[in-house]
Amino acid sequence: MAKLVVFLCALLAVSHGKLIRPRDLADEAQKQLDELQSIVQGDILVAHDNLQSLETAFTTYSDNILKNGAIEIQQESEAVDGQLTTIKDLAHSAGKDVSSCTDIREEVLERLPESYVAAMGDCIRTINNQAQQILYSSSYIVDVIINKVYSLQSQLAQCRGDILCISPLVTEISLSKIRLPQNIKTEVQ
């Protein structure tokens, strides 16, 4: 009777053993890892496109601010120059000489628009450089997220088909399929 029970247990183990093979789990882990790599690489490409769009939009906005600011400064300069001319004309009509008051100030007023435009350009360049650094940092962070996939691939290779080693990796891969794309999206937002 004991031999029959052992034989039935062995038969049962052999028949069910085909259903749960370490190779199946390793293949499933590799399949999920390939899917994860594909998802992450796709999201990285999308993130780079989004970051490039942000950079272009920011640069365009900065250029527009600089151009519009220069135009407004020039218009104000022309308005001040017109008012100064009106004052000189009124003084001349009244028979007064105001050149001692206006000559020195005219030179200063003529240089002001140029210095304001230069200062505005310096300010915008500083902000653009800061934005570039932020975008570069975000791009770097997005790029290194793929290293987690490579780490999981390395860990799977080290398991060499061991179910106890592969099982937690399958869970980690499944979680990474959610976390890594979310990390990429968060970095770009």
Coordinates of C-alpha atoms in Angstrom, one line a residue:
M1 CA 0.0 0.0 0.0
A2 CA 2.8 2.4 0.9
K3 CA 4.5 1.8 -2.5
L4 CA 1.2 2.5 -4.2
V5 CA 0.8 5.8 -2.4
V6 CA 4.4 6.8 -3.2
F7 CA 3.8 5.8 -6.9
L8 CA 0.6 7.9 -7.0
C9 CA 2.3 10.9 -5.4
A10 CA 5.2 10.6 -7.9
L11 CA 2.7 10.3 -10.8
L12 CA 0.8 13.4 -9.5
A13 CA 4.0 15.4 -9.1
V14 CA 5.2 14.5 -12.6
S15 CA 1.9 15.4 -14.2
H16 CA 1.5 18.7 -12.3
G17 CA 5.2 19.4 -12.5
K18 CA 4.7 20.1 -16.2
L19 CA 2.2 22.9 -15.4
I20 CA 4.6 24.7 -13.0
R21 CA 8.1 24.6 -14.4
P22 CA 10.8 27.1 -13.4
R23 CA 11.3 27.7 -17.1
D24 CA 7.7 28.9 -17.5
L25 CA 8.2 31.4 -14.7
A26 CA 11.6 32.5 -16.2
D27 CA 10.0 32.9 -19.6
E28 CA 7.1 34.9 -18.1
A29 CA 9.5 37.1 -16.2
Q30 CA 11.6 37.7 -19.4
K31 CA 8.4 38.5 -21.4
Q32 CA 7.3 41.0 -18.8
L33 CA 10.8 42.5 -18.7
D34 CA 10.7 42.9 -22.4
E35 CA 7.3 44.6 -22.2
L36 CA 8.7 46.9 -19.4
Q37 CA 11.7 47.8 -21.5
S38 CA 9.5 48.6 -24.5
I39 CA 7.1 50.7 -22.4
V40 CA 10.0 52.6 -20.7
Q41 CA 11.9 53.3 -23.9
G42 CA 8.7 54.5 -25.6
D43 CA 7.9 56.8 -22.6
I44 CA 11.5 58.1 -22.6
L45 CA 11.1 59.0 -26.3
V46 CA 7.8 60.8 -25.6
A47 CA 9.4 62.6 -22.6
H48 CA 12.3 63.8 -24.8
D49 CA 9.8 65.1 -27.3
N50 CA 7.8 66.9 -24.6
L51 CA 11.0 68.4 -23.1
Q52 CA 12.1 69.6 -26.5
S53 CA 8.7 71.2 -27.1
L54 CA 9.0 72.9 -23.7
E55 CA 12.4 74.2 -24.6
T56 CA 11.2 75.5 -27.9
A57 CA 8.1 77.1 -26.4
F58 CA 10.2 78.7 -23.6
T59 CA 12.8 80.0 -26.1
T60 CA 10.1 81.4 -28.4
Y61 CA 8.4 83.1 -25.4
S62 CA 11.7 84.6 -24.2
D63 CA 12.5 85.9 -27.7
N64 CA 9.0 87.5 -28.0
I65 CA 9.4 89.1 -24.6
L66 CA 12.8 90.5 -25.6
K67 CA 11.6 91.8 -28.9
N68 CA 8.3 93.3 -27.5
G69 CA 10.2 94.8 -24.6
A70 CA 12.7 96.4 -26.9
I71 CA 9.9 97.9 -29.0
E72 CA 8.1 99.2 -26.0
I73 CA 11.3 100.8 -24.6
Q74 CA 12.0 102.4 -28.0
Q75 CA 8.5 103.7 -28.2
E76 CA 8.8 105.2 -24.7
S77 CA 12.1 106.7 -25.6
E78 CA 10.6 108.3 -28.7
A79 CA 7.7 109.7 -26.5
V80 CA 10.2 111.2 -24.0
D81 CA 12.3 112.6 -26.9
G82 CA 9.1 114.1 -28.4
Q83 CA 8.2 115.7 -25.0
L84 CA 11.7 117.0 -24.6
T85 CA 11.5 118.6 -28.1
T86 CA 8.1 120.1 -27.2
I87 CA 9.7 121.6 -24.0
K88 CA 12.6 123.1 -26.0
D89 CA 10.2 124.5 -28.6
L90 CA 8.0 126.1 -26.0
A91 CA 11.1 127.5 -24.3
H92 CA 12.4 128.8 -27.6
S93 CA 9.0 130.4 -28.3
A94 CA 9.0 132.1 -24.9
G95 CA 12.5 133.4 -25.6
K96 CA 14.2 131.2 -23.0
D97 CA 17.4 129.2 -23.4
V98 CA 17.0 125.8 -21.7
S99 CA 19.9 124.1 -23.4
S100 CA 22.0 124.1 -20.2
C101 CA 19.3 121.9 -18.6
T102 CA 18.5 119.7 -21.6
D103 CA 21.9 119.0 -23.3
I104 CA 23.4 116.8 -20.6
R105 CA 20.1 115.1 -19.9
E106 CA 19.5 114.4 -23.6
E107 CA 22.8 112.4 -23.8
V108 CA 21.7 110.3 -20.8
L109 CA 18.2 109.9 -22.2
E110 CA 19.6 108.7 -25.6
R111 CA 21.7 106.0 -23.9
L112 CA 18.9 104.8 -21.6
P113 CA 16.9 102.6 -24.1
E114 CA 20.1 100.8 -25.1
S115 CA 21.1 100.1 -21.5
Y116 CA 17.5 99.0 -20.6
V117 CA 17.4 96.6 -23.6
A118 CA 20.8 95.2 -22.7
A119 CA 19.8 94.7 -19.0
M120 CA 16.6 93.0 -20.1
G121 CA 18.5 90.8 -22.5
D122 CA 20.9 89.8 -19.7
C123 CA 18.0 89.0 -17.4
I124 CA 16.3 86.9 -20.0
R125 CA 19.5 85.0 -20.9
T126 CA 20.0 84.2 -17.2
I127 CA 16.5 82.8 -17.0
N128 CA 17.0 80.9 -20.2
N129 CA 20.1 79.3 -18.8
Q130 CA 18.3 78.3 -15.7
A131 CA 15.5 76.8 -17.7
Q132 CA 18.1 74.9 -19.9
Q133 CA 19.6 73.5 -16.7
I134 CA 16.2 72.3 -15.4
L135 CA 15.4 70.7 -18.8
Y136 CA 18.8 69.0 -19.0
S137 CA 18.4 67.7 -15.5
S138 CA 14.9 66.4 -16.3
S139 CA 16.2 64.8 -19.5
Y140 CA 19.0 63.1 -17.5
I141 CA 16.7 61.8 -14.8
V142 CA 14.3 60.4 -17.5
D143 CA 17.3 58.7 -19.3
V144 CA 18.6 56.9 -16.2
I145 CA 15.2 55.4 -15.5
I146 CA 16.1 52.7 -18.1
N147 CA 18.9 51.6 -15.7
K148 CA 16.2 50.1 -13.4
V149 CA 15.2 47.9 -16.4
Y150 CA 18.8 46.9 -17.0
S151 CA 19.2 46.1 -13.3
L152 CA 16.1 43.8 -13.4
Q153 CA 17.5 42.1 -16.5
S154 CA 20.8 41.5 -14.6
Q155 CA 19.0 40.2 -11.6
L156 CA 16.9 37.8 -13.7
A157 CA 20.0 36.5 -15.4
Q158 CA 21.6 35.9 -12.0
C159 CA 18.6 33.8 -10.9
R160 CA 19.4 31.1 -13.5
G161 CA 15.9 29.7 -13.4
D162 CA 15.6 29.5 -9.6
I163 CA 11.9 29.9 -8.8
L164 CA 12.6 31.4 -5.4
C165 CA 14.8 34.0 -7.0
I166 CA 12.5 34.7 -10.0
S167 CA 9.2 35.0 -8.1
P168 CA 10.0 38.3 -6.3
L169 CA 11.4 39.7 -9.5
V170 CA 8.2 39.0 -11.4
T171 CA 6.4 41.1 -8.7
E172 CA 9.1 43.8 -9.0
I173 CA 8.7 43.9 -12.8
S174 CA 5.0 44.2 -12.5
L175 CA 5.3 47.1 -10.1
S176 CA 7.9 48.7 -12.3
K177 CA 5.5 48.6 -15.2
I178 CA 3.4 51.1 -13.2
R179 CA 6.1 53.0 -11.3
L180 CA 8.7 53.7 -14.0
P181 CA 6.3 55.2 -16.6
Q182 CA 4.7 57.3 -13.8
N183 CA 8.2 58.5 -12.7
I184 CA 8.9 59.6 -16.3
K185 CA 5.6 61.5 -16.6
T186 CA 6.1 63.1 -13.2
E187 CA 9.6 64.4 -14.2
V188 CA 8.3 66.0 -17.4
Q189 CA 5.3 67.7 -15.9

